[in-house]
Amino acid sequence: MSHGVMVMVLIVYYSWQGHTEKVARALAERVGGRLARIEPVSEVGTLRKAMMATFGIRAAIRPTETDLSGVNFLIVATPVWAQKAPPYVNEYLSRVTNASGKPFSVLVEMGNSGAEKVVAIVRKSLEAKGMRFVSSATTLESDVDAGRFDRTVEEFARTIVEAAAPAA
Ligand SMILES: Cc1cc2nc3c(=O)[nH]c(=O)nc-3n(C[C@H](O)[C@H](O)[C@H](O)COP(=O)(O)O)c2cc1C
C-alpha cells in the first residue's frame, strides 16, 4: 500500500492443512499486511473438530495478537468446518480487544460450501465489538491446490486497500 500515513493491516489466520495460510500469505503480499497465525494449544481429531465447530465451541489457542490498539484494519482468514468456524477462530474472535470503530474483512477457504455462514459468524462476533464490516472473499480448496486464486486475492485486496486508504 502506498500512502503517506502508515496503515497497519493485521491478517490473522487459522489453517490446519495449509490452504488458508497460502491464501493469507498471498493477500499479505498484496496489501502489505502483517500475518499472525492462530495456533491451537492442541489439535484434536477430525470428528471432534467437526463437532466443536458445529456447536460453536471455543478451544484454547496460544497467545497471539488480540489487542488491536496498534491495528487499523483486521482481516480474518479461516477455513469452513462443518458449515461453521473452527473452535480456535471462535476463541480468537472472543478475545479481540480495542477494536471499536475499526474496519475488518473476512477471507473464507472451503471445500465446497458454507462460506456465507462463516462470514456471518465472524461478522456477528466482531460487529458486537463495534467493528465495521468491509468485505469478504471465498476461495475453494481445489483452486488453491491448482494455484488458481490470484484473481480472487487481487479483487479482495482492492476492497481492503480502498477502504484502508485515508481520505485525501
Ligand atoms: C473438520 C472439517 C470440517 C470441514 N467442513 C467443511 C464444510 O462444511 N464445508 C466445506 O466446504 N469444507 C469443509 N471442510 C474442508 C475445509 O474447509 C478445506 O479443506 C480447507 O481447504 C481447509 O483449510 P486449511 O488447509 O487451511 O486447513 C472441512 C474440513 C475439516 C477438517
PDB file of C-alpha atoms and ligand atoms in Angstrom:
ATOM      1  CA  MET A   1       0.000   0.000   0.000  1.00  0.00           C
ATOM      2  CA  SER A   2       1.362   3.388  -0.756  1.00  0.00           C
ATOM      3  CA  HIS A   3       0.164   6.310   1.215  1.00  0.00           C
ATOM      4  CA  GLY A   4       1.746   8.896   3.393  1.00  0.00           C
ATOM      5  CA  VAL A   5       0.033   7.714   6.548  1.00  0.00           C
ATOM      6  CA  MET A   6       1.072   4.315   7.863  1.00  0.00           C
ATOM      7  CA  VAL A   7      -1.881   1.915   7.864  1.00  0.00           C
ATOM      8  CA  MET A   8      -1.352  -1.191   9.944  1.00  0.00           C
ATOM      9  CA  VAL A   9      -3.172  -4.158   8.430  1.00  0.00           C
ATOM     10  CA  LEU A  10      -3.229  -7.326  10.522  1.00  0.00           C
ATOM     11  CA  ILE A  11      -4.097 -10.586   8.790  1.00  0.00           C
ATOM     12  CA  VAL A  12      -4.936 -13.187  11.367  1.00  0.00           C
ATOM     13  CA  TYR A  13      -5.445 -16.716  10.091  1.00  0.00           C
ATOM     14  CA  TYR A  14      -6.027 -20.252  11.173  1.00  0.00           C
ATOM     15  CA  SER A  15      -5.005 -23.084   8.863  1.00  0.00           C
ATOM     16  CA  TRP A  16      -4.834 -26.774   9.627  1.00  0.00           C
ATOM     17  CA  GLN A  17      -3.809 -28.114   6.252  1.00  0.00           C
ATOM     18  CA  GLY A  18      -2.162 -25.059   4.705  1.00  0.00           C
ATOM     19  CA  HIS A  19      -4.745 -23.795   2.211  1.00  0.00           C
ATOM     20  CA  THR A  20      -5.903 -20.804   4.226  1.00  0.00           C
ATOM     21  CA  GLU A  21      -2.279 -19.999   5.010  1.00  0.00           C
ATOM     22  CA  LYS A  22      -1.375 -19.955   1.314  1.00  0.00           C
ATOM     23  CA  VAL A  23      -4.151 -17.505   0.519  1.00  0.00           C
ATOM     24  CA  ALA A  24      -3.399 -15.376   3.595  1.00  0.00           C
ATOM     25  CA  ARG A  25       0.253 -15.096   2.542  1.00  0.00           C
ATOM     26  CA  ALA A  26      -0.673 -14.045  -0.987  1.00  0.00           C
ATOM     27  CA  LEU A  27      -3.040 -11.457   0.460  1.00  0.00           C
ATOM     28  CA  ALA A  28      -0.360 -10.135   2.821  1.00  0.00           C
ATOM     29  CA  GLU A  29       1.916  -9.523  -0.149  1.00  0.00           C
ATOM     30  CA  ARG A  30      -0.833  -7.615  -1.927  1.00  0.00           C
ATOM     31  CA  VAL A  31      -1.956  -5.382   0.925  1.00  0.00           C
ATOM     32  CA  GLY A  32       1.331  -5.083   2.796  1.00  0.00           C
ATOM     33  CA  GLY A  33      -0.205  -6.620   5.891  1.00  0.00           C
ATOM     34  CA  ARG A  34       1.354  -8.383   8.816  1.00  0.00           C
ATOM     35  CA  LEU A  35       0.460 -12.058   9.378  1.00  0.00           C
ATOM     36  CA  ALA A  36      -0.459 -13.605  12.708  1.00  0.00           C
ATOM     37  CA  ARG A  37      -1.252 -17.292  12.960  1.00  0.00           C
ATOM     38  CA  ILE A  38      -3.898 -18.628  15.312  1.00  0.00           C
ATOM     39  CA  GLU A  39      -2.296 -21.682  16.900  1.00  0.00           C
ATOM     40  CA  PRO A  40      -4.278 -24.242  18.876  1.00  0.00           C
ATOM     41  CA  VAL A  41      -2.864 -25.380  22.194  1.00  0.00           C
ATOM     42  CA  SER A  42      -3.713 -28.865  20.965  1.00  0.00           C
ATOM     43  CA  GLU A  43      -5.189 -30.224  17.717  1.00  0.00           C
ATOM     44  CA  VAL A  44      -7.951 -32.770  18.119  1.00  0.00           C
ATOM     45  CA  GLY A  45      -9.170 -35.440  15.709  1.00  0.00           C
ATOM     46  CA  THR A  46     -11.258 -34.628  12.655  1.00  0.00           C
ATOM     47  CA  LEU A  47     -14.561 -35.816  14.096  1.00  0.00           C
ATOM     48  CA  ARG A  48     -14.030 -33.736  17.195  1.00  0.00           C
ATOM     49  CA  LYS A  49     -13.079 -30.751  15.048  1.00  0.00           C
ATOM     50  CA  ALA A  50     -16.393 -31.030  13.211  1.00  0.00           C
ATOM     51  CA  MET A  51     -18.315 -31.462  16.460  1.00  0.00           C
ATOM     52  CA  MET A  52     -16.712 -28.439  18.095  1.00  0.00           C
ATOM     53  CA  ALA A  53     -17.346 -26.302  15.041  1.00  0.00           C
ATOM     54  CA  THR A  54     -20.956 -27.478  14.755  1.00  0.00           C
ATOM     55  CA  PHE A  55     -21.740 -26.371  18.268  1.00  0.00           C
ATOM     56  CA  GLY A  56     -19.843 -23.089  18.049  1.00  0.00           C
ATOM     57  CA  ILE A  57     -17.456 -24.165  20.788  1.00  0.00           C
ATOM     58  CA  ARG A  58     -14.238 -22.279  21.516  1.00  0.00           C
ATOM     59  CA  ALA A  59     -10.924 -24.058  22.097  1.00  0.00           C
ATOM     60  CA  ALA A  60      -7.686 -22.818  23.652  1.00  0.00           C
ATOM     61  CA  ILE A  61      -5.125 -21.031  21.473  1.00  0.00           C
ATOM     62  CA  ARG A  62      -1.572 -19.893  22.070  1.00  0.00           C
ATOM     63  CA  PRO A  63      -1.008 -16.208  22.820  1.00  0.00           C
ATOM     64  CA  THR A  64      -1.354 -14.143  19.653  1.00  0.00           C
ATOM     65  CA  GLU A  65      -2.188 -10.576  18.720  1.00  0.00           C
ATOM     66  CA  THR A  66      -5.712  -9.933  20.018  1.00  0.00           C
ATOM     67  CA  ASP A  67      -5.193  -6.365  21.266  1.00  0.00           C
ATOM     68  CA  LEU A  68      -5.891  -4.241  18.191  1.00  0.00           C
ATOM     69  CA  SER A  69      -4.616  -0.968  19.675  1.00  0.00           C
ATOM     70  CA  GLY A  70      -1.927  -0.645  17.018  1.00  0.00           C
ATOM     71  CA  VAL A  71      -4.019  -2.099  14.195  1.00  0.00           C
ATOM     72  CA  ASN A  72      -6.044  -0.025  11.696  1.00  0.00           C
ATOM     73  CA  PHE A  73      -7.544  -2.869   9.679  1.00  0.00           C
ATOM     74  CA  LEU A  74      -8.176  -6.506  10.613  1.00  0.00           C
ATOM     75  CA  ILE A  75      -8.509  -9.372   8.151  1.00  0.00           C
ATOM     76  CA  VAL A  76      -9.671 -12.741   9.485  1.00  0.00           C
ATOM     77  CA  ALA A  77      -8.835 -15.735   7.271  1.00  0.00           C
ATOM     78  CA  THR A  78     -10.412 -19.065   8.153  1.00  0.00           C
ATOM     79  CA  PRO A  79     -11.460 -22.405   6.691  1.00  0.00           C
ATOM     80  CA  VAL A  80     -15.045 -23.682   6.883  1.00  0.00           C
ATOM     81  CA  TRP A  81     -15.528 -26.528   9.297  1.00  0.00           C
ATOM     82  CA  ALA A  82     -18.930 -28.223   9.333  1.00  0.00           C
ATOM     83  CA  GLN A  83     -20.547 -25.082   7.871  1.00  0.00           C
ATOM     84  CA  LYS A  84     -19.151 -23.111  10.807  1.00  0.00           C
ATOM     85  CA  ALA A  85     -15.900 -21.575  12.066  1.00  0.00           C
ATOM     86  CA  PRO A  86     -13.132 -23.649  13.698  1.00  0.00           C
ATOM     87  CA  PRO A  87     -13.175 -23.510  17.532  1.00  0.00           C
ATOM     88  CA  TYR A  88      -9.777 -21.776  17.526  1.00  0.00           C
ATOM     89  CA  VAL A  89     -11.140 -18.968  15.372  1.00  0.00           C
ATOM     90  CA  ASN A  90     -14.120 -18.627  17.720  1.00  0.00           C
ATOM     91  CA  GLU A  91     -11.676 -18.296  20.591  1.00  0.00           C
ATOM     92  CA  TYR A  92      -9.619 -15.669  18.777  1.00  0.00           C
ATOM     93  CA  LEU A  93     -12.710 -13.608  17.969  1.00  0.00           C
ATOM     94  CA  SER A  94     -13.871 -13.697  21.568  1.00  0.00           C
ATOM     95  CA  ARG A  95     -10.505 -12.379  22.751  1.00  0.00           C
ATOM     96  CA  VAL A  96     -10.249  -9.357  20.445  1.00  0.00           C
ATOM     97  CA  THR A  97      -9.948  -6.059  22.329  1.00  0.00           C
ATOM     98  CA  ASN A  98      -9.557  -2.351  21.473  1.00  0.00           C
ATOM     99  CA  ALA A  99     -11.377  -2.990  18.228  1.00  0.00           C
ATOM    100  CA  SER A 100     -14.233  -0.494  18.372  1.00  0.00           C
ATOM    101  CA  GLY A 101     -14.720   1.545  15.209  1.00  0.00           C
ATOM    102  CA  LYS A 102     -12.119  -0.396  13.253  1.00  0.00           C
ATOM    103  CA  PRO A 103     -12.799  -1.969   9.839  1.00  0.00           C
ATOM    104  CA  PHE A 104     -12.450  -5.681   9.102  1.00  0.00           C
ATOM    105  CA  SER A 105     -12.724  -8.090   6.177  1.00  0.00           C
ATOM    106  CA  VAL A 106     -13.175 -11.858   6.091  1.00  0.00           C
ATOM    107  CA  LEU A 107     -11.480 -14.424   3.876  1.00  0.00           C
ATOM    108  CA  VAL A 108     -13.048 -17.890   3.854  1.00  0.00           C
ATOM    109  CA  GLU A 109     -11.426 -21.015   2.453  1.00  0.00           C
ATOM    110  CA  MET A 110     -13.564 -24.123   1.876  1.00  0.00           C
ATOM    111  CA  GLY A 111     -14.079 -27.411   0.111  1.00  0.00           C
ATOM    112  CA  ASN A 112     -17.437 -26.524  -1.407  1.00  0.00           C
ATOM    113  CA  SER A 113     -19.986 -24.850   0.875  1.00  0.00           C
ATOM    114  CA  GLY A 114     -20.621 -22.826   3.984  1.00  0.00           C
ATOM    115  CA  ALA A 115     -18.634 -19.624   3.384  1.00  0.00           C
ATOM    116  CA  GLU A 116     -21.605 -17.259   3.867  1.00  0.00           C
ATOM    117  CA  LYS A 117     -22.371 -18.863   7.204  1.00  0.00           C
ATOM    118  CA  VAL A 118     -18.796 -18.393   8.370  1.00  0.00           C
ATOM    119  CA  VAL A 119     -18.762 -14.777   7.227  1.00  0.00           C
ATOM    120  CA  ALA A 120     -21.948 -14.265   9.257  1.00  0.00           C
ATOM    121  CA  ILE A 121     -20.344 -15.831  12.344  1.00  0.00           C
ATOM    122  CA  VAL A 122     -17.256 -13.621  12.117  1.00  0.00           C
ATOM    123  CA  ARG A 123     -19.379 -10.544  11.454  1.00  0.00           C
ATOM    124  CA  LYS A 124     -21.635 -11.178  14.412  1.00  0.00           C
ATOM    125  CA  SER A 125     -18.687 -11.559  16.726  1.00  0.00           C
ATOM    126  CA  LEU A 126     -16.687  -8.529  15.564  1.00  0.00           C
ATOM    127  CA  GLU A 127     -19.635  -6.222  14.996  1.00  0.00           C
ATOM    128  CA  ALA A 128     -20.618  -6.894  18.616  1.00  0.00           C
ATOM    129  CA  LYS A 129     -17.248  -5.344  19.486  1.00  0.00           C
ATOM    130  CA  GLY A 130     -18.082  -2.248  17.470  1.00  0.00           C
ATOM    131  CA  MET A 131     -16.077  -3.200  14.404  1.00  0.00           C
ATOM    132  CA  ARG A 132     -17.193  -2.299  10.879  1.00  0.00           C
ATOM    133  CA  PHE A 133     -17.521  -4.961   8.165  1.00  0.00           C
ATOM    134  CA  VAL A 134     -15.916  -4.023   4.838  1.00  0.00           C
ATOM    135  CA  SER A 135     -15.759  -7.066   2.558  1.00  0.00           C
ATOM    136  CA  SER A 136     -15.398 -10.821   2.227  1.00  0.00           C
ATOM    137  CA  ALA A 137     -13.986 -13.283  -0.284  1.00  0.00           C
ATOM    138  CA  THR A 138     -14.102 -17.042  -0.702  1.00  0.00           C
ATOM    139  CA  THR A 139     -11.532 -19.451  -2.107  1.00  0.00           C
ATOM    140  CA  LEU A 140     -12.018 -23.119  -2.948  1.00  0.00           C
ATOM    141  CA  GLU A 141      -9.623 -25.814  -1.831  1.00  0.00           C
ATOM    142  CA  SER A 142      -9.384 -27.185  -5.405  1.00  0.00           C
ATOM    143  CA  ASP A 143      -8.448 -23.736  -6.756  1.00  0.00           C
ATOM    144  CA  VAL A 144      -5.841 -23.244  -4.067  1.00  0.00           C
ATOM    145  CA  ASP A 145      -4.370 -26.673  -4.822  1.00  0.00           C
ATOM    146  CA  ALA A 146      -4.235 -25.730  -8.513  1.00  0.00           C
ATOM    147  CA  GLY A 147      -2.728 -22.315  -7.744  1.00  0.00           C
ATOM    148  CA  ARG A 148      -5.786 -20.575  -9.187  1.00  0.00           C
ATOM    149  CA  PHE A 149      -6.618 -17.933  -6.590  1.00  0.00           C
ATOM    150  CA  ASP A 150      -4.664 -14.871  -7.716  1.00  0.00           C
ATOM    151  CA  ARG A 151      -7.654 -13.052  -9.124  1.00  0.00           C
ATOM    152  CA  THR A 152      -9.789 -13.595  -6.048  1.00  0.00           C
ATOM    153  CA  VAL A 153      -6.969 -12.320  -3.844  1.00  0.00           C
ATOM    154  CA  GLU A 154      -6.375  -9.353  -6.127  1.00  0.00           C
ATOM    155  CA  GLU A 155     -10.023  -8.291  -6.106  1.00  0.00           C
ATOM    156  CA  PHE A 156     -10.326  -8.809  -2.374  1.00  0.00           C
ATOM    157  CA  ALA A 157      -7.127  -6.814  -1.774  1.00  0.00           C
ATOM    158  CA  ARG A 158      -8.552  -3.945  -3.778  1.00  0.00           C
ATOM    159  CA  THR A 159     -11.581  -3.652  -1.472  1.00  0.00           C
ATOM    160  CA  ILE A 160      -9.238  -3.519   1.503  1.00  0.00           C
ATOM    161  CA  VAL A 161      -6.788  -1.013   0.075  1.00  0.00           C
ATOM    162  CA  GLU A 162      -9.671   1.263  -0.940  1.00  0.00           C
ATOM    163  CA  ALA A 163     -11.271   1.102   2.494  1.00  0.00           C
ATOM    164  CA  ALA A 164      -7.975   1.477   4.342  1.00  0.00           C
ATOM    165  CA  ALA A 165      -6.697   4.436   2.348  1.00  0.00           C
ATOM    166  CA  PRO A 166      -7.040   7.603   4.390  1.00  0.00           C
ATOM    167  CA  ALA A 167      -9.403  10.114   2.811  1.00  0.00           C
ATOM    168  CA  ALA A 168      -7.487  12.662   0.750  1.00  0.00           C
TER     169      ALA A 168
HETATM  170  C1  LIG B   1     -13.437 -30.839  10.378  1.00  0.00           C
HETATM  171  C2  LIG B   1     -13.586 -30.292   8.998  1.00  0.00           C
HETATM  172  C3  LIG B   1     -14.832 -29.907   8.536  1.00  0.00           C
HETATM  173  C4  LIG B   1     -14.994 -29.351   7.261  1.00  0.00           C
HETATM  174  N1  LIG B   1     -16.225 -28.914   6.863  1.00  0.00           N
HETATM  175  C5  LIG B   1     -16.375 -28.296   5.658  1.00  0.00           C
HETATM  176  C6  LIG B   1     -17.636 -27.760   5.242  1.00  0.00           C
HETATM  177  O1  LIG B   1     -18.634 -27.791   5.961  1.00  0.00           O
HETATM  178  N2  LIG B   1     -17.724 -27.160   4.017  1.00  0.00           N
HETATM  179  C7  LIG B   1     -16.648 -27.079   3.181  1.00  0.00           C
HETATM  180  O2  LIG B   1     -16.789 -26.541   2.089  1.00  0.00           O
HETATM  181  N3  LIG B   1     -15.430 -27.565   3.544  1.00  0.00           N
HETATM  182  C8  LIG B   1     -15.266 -28.169   4.764  1.00  0.00           C
HETATM  183  N4  LIG B   1     -14.035 -28.652   5.143  1.00  0.00           N
HETATM  184  C9  LIG B   1     -12.921 -28.533   4.192  1.00  0.00           C
HETATM  185  C10 LIG B   1     -12.009 -27.344   4.513  1.00  0.00           C
HETATM  186  O3  LIG B   1     -12.710 -26.125   4.603  1.00  0.00           O
HETATM  187  C11 LIG B   1     -10.981 -27.233   3.401  1.00  0.00           C
HETATM  188  O4  LIG B   1     -10.267 -28.458   3.328  1.00  0.00           O
HETATM  189  C12 LIG B   1     -10.000 -26.102   3.586  1.00  0.00           C
HETATM  190  O5  LIG B   1      -9.190 -26.001   2.430  1.00  0.00           O
HETATM  191  C13 LIG B   1      -9.105 -26.334   4.800  1.00  0.00           C
HETATM  192  O6  LIG B   1      -8.271 -25.236   5.002  1.00  0.00           O
HETATM  193  P1  LIG B   1      -6.790 -25.409   5.612  1.00  0.00           P
HETATM  194  O7  LIG B   1      -5.981 -26.207   4.634  1.00  0.00           O
HETATM  195  O8  LIG B   1      -6.290 -24.011   5.751  1.00  0.00           O
HETATM  196  O9  LIG B   1      -6.922 -26.100   6.929  1.00  0.00           O
HETATM  197  C14 LIG B   1     -13.864 -29.223   6.395  1.00  0.00           C
HETATM  198  C15 LIG B   1     -12.611 -29.637   6.858  1.00  0.00           C
HETATM  199  C16 LIG B   1     -12.456 -30.160   8.136  1.00  0.00           C
HETATM  200  C17 LIG B   1     -11.102 -30.593   8.604  1.00  0.00           C
END
